[in-house]
XYZ file of N, CA and C in Angstrom:
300
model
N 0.837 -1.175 0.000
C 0.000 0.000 0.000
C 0.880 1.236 0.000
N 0.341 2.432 -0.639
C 1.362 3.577 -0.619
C 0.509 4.539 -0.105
N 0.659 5.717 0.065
C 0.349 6.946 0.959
C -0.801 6.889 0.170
N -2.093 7.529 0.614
C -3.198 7.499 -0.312
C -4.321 8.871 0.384
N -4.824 9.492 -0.165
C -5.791 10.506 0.159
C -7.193 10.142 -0.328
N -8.145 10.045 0.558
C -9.377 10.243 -0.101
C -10.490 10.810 0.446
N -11.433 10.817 0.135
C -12.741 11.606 0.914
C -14.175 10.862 1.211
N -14.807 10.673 1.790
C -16.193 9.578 1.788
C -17.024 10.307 2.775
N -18.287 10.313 2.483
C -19.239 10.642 3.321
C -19.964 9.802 3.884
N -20.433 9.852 5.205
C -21.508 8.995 6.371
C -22.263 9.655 7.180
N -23.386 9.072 7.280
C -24.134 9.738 8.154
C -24.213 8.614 9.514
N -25.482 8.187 10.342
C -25.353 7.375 11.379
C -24.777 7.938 12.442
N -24.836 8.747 12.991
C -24.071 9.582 14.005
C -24.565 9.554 15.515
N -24.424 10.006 16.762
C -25.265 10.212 17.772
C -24.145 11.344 18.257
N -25.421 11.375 19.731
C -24.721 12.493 20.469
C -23.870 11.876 21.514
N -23.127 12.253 21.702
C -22.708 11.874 23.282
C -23.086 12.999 24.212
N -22.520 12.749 25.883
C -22.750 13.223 26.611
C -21.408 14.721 26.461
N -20.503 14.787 25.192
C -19.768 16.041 25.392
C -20.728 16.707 24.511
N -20.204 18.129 24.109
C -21.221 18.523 23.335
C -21.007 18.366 21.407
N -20.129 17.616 21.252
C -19.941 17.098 19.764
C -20.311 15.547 19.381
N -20.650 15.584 18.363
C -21.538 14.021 17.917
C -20.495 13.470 17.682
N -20.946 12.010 18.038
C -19.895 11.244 17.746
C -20.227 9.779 16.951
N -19.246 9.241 16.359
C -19.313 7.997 15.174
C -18.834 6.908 16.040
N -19.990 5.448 15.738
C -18.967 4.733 16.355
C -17.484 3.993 15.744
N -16.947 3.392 16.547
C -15.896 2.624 15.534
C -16.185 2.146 14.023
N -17.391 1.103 14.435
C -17.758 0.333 13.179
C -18.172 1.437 12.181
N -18.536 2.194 12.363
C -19.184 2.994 11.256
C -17.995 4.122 10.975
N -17.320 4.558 11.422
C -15.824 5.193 11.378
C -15.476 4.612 10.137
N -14.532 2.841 10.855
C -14.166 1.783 10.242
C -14.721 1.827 8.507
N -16.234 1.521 8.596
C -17.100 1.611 7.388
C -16.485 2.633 6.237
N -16.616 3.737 6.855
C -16.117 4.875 6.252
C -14.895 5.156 5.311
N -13.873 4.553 6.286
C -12.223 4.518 6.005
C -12.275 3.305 4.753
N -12.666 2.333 5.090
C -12.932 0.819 4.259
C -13.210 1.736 2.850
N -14.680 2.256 3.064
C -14.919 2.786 1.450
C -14.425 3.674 1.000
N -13.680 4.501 1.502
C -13.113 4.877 0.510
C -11.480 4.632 -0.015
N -11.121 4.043 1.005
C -10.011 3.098 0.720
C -10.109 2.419 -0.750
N -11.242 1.655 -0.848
C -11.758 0.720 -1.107
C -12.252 1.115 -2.843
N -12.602 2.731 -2.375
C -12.961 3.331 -3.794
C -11.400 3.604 -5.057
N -10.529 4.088 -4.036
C -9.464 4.756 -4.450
C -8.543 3.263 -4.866
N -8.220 2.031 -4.129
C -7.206 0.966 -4.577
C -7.785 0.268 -5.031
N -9.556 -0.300 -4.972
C -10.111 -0.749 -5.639
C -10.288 -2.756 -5.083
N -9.657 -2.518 -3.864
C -10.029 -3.798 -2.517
C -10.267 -3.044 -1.468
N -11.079 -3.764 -0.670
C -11.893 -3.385 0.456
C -10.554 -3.839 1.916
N -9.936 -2.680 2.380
C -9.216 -3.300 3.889
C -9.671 -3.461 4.746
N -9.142 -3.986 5.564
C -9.513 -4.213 7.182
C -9.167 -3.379 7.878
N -10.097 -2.368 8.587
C -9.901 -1.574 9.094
C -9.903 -1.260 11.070
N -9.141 -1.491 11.281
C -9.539 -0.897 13.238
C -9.044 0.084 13.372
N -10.110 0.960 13.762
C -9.960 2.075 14.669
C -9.682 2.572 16.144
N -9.528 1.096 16.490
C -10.038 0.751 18.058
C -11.770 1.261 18.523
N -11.623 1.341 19.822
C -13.210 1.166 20.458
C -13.737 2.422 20.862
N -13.080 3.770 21.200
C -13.433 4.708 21.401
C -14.259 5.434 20.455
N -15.744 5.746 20.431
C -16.390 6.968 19.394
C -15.668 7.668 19.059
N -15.745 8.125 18.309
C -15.314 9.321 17.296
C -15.439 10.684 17.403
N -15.040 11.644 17.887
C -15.823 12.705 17.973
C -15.972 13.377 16.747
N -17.060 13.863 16.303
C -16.941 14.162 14.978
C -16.654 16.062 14.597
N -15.549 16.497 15.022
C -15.141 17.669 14.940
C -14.107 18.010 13.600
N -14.170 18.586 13.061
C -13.425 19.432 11.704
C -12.180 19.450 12.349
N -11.497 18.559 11.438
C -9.845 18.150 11.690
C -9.591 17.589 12.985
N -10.533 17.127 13.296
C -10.165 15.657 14.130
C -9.208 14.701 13.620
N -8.161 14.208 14.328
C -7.746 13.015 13.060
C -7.488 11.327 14.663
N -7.755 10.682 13.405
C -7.935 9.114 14.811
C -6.840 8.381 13.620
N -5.898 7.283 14.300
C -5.334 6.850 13.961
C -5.913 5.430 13.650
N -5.894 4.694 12.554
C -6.233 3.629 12.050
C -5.330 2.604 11.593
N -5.446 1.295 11.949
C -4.383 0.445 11.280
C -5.367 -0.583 9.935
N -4.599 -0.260 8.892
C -5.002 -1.024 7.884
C -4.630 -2.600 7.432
N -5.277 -3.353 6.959
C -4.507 -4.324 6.367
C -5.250 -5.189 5.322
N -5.395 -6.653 5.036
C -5.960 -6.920 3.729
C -6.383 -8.114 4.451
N -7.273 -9.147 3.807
C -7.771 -10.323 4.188
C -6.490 -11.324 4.101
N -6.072 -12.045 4.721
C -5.315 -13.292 4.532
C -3.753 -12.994 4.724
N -3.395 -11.748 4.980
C -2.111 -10.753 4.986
C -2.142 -10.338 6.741
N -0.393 -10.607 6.942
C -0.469 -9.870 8.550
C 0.243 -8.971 8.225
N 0.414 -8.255 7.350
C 1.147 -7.045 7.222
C -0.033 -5.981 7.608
N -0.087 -4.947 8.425
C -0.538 -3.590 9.582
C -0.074 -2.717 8.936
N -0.449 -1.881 8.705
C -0.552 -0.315 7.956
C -0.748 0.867 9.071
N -0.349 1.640 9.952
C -0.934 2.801 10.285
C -1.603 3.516 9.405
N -2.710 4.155 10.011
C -3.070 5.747 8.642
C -3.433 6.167 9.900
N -3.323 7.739 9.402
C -3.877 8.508 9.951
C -5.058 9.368 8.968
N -6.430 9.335 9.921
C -7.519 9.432 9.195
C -7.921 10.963 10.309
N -8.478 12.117 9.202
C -8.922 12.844 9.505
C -10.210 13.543 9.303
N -11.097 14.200 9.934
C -12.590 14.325 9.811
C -12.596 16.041 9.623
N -13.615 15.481 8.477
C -13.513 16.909 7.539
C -14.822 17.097 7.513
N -15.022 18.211 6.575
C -16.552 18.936 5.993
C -17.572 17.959 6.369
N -17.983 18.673 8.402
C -18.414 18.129 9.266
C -19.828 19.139 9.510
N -21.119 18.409 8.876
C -22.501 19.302 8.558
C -23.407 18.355 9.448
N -23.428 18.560 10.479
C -24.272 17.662 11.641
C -24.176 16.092 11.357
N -24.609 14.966 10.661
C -24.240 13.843 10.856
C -23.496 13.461 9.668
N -23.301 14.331 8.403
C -22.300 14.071 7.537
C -21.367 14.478 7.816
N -20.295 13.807 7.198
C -18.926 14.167 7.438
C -18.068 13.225 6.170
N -16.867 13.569 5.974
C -15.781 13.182 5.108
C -14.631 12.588 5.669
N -13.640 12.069 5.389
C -12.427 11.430 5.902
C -11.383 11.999 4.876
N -10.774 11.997 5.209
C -9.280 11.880 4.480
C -7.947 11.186 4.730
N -8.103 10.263 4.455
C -7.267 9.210 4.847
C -5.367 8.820 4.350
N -5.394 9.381 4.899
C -3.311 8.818 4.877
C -2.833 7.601 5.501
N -1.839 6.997 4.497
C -1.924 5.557 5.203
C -0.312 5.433 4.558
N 0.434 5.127 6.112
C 1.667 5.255 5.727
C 2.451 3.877 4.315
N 3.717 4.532 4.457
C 4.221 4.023 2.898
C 4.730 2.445 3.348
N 5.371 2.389 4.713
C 6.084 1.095 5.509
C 4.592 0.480 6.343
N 4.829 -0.515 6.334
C 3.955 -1.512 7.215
C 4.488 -1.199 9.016
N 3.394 -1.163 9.827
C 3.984 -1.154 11.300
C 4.890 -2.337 11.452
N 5.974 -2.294 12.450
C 7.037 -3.432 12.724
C 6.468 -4.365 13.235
């Protein structure tokens, strides 16, 4: 995998108890997957870990990528963009080396 940028929109959102909405993992996850998925044209495996999302303009959550049947781990760092109450965008960077 090489450095990659892209953008995807989701809705599915809630509130939490701070005052910014938040995404859960899986639907985060969802997010990162498609458009990953749009741009290389296979669908990765995505964890975000377990913490919601807060969904704030240039938020960024760190994600590890990888592929079905492959133990090679990818960091990206995924950031939350053009954030309009439960839509929002990603932009996803996903480093050039596999984690050690």
């Amino acid at each position: 995998m090489t450095g990659t940028a892209l953008v995807a929109v989701l809705t599915g959102c809630t509130v939490s108890a701070s005052a910014n909405r938040t995404v859960s993992p899986p639907g985060f996850e969802r997010a990162v997957a498609d458009a990953l998925e749009r741009e290389v044209g296979q669908r990765p495996l995505v964890d975000c870990g377990t913490d919601p999302i807060d969904l704030v303009e240039g938020n960024t959550v760190h994600c590890e990528i990888g592929a079905e049947g492959d133990t090679t781990v990818y960091d990206s760092t995924v950031e939350v963009g053009d954030v309009d109450g439960t839509d929002y965008s990603v932009h996803v960077q996903v480093d050039e080396q596999p984690k050690s």
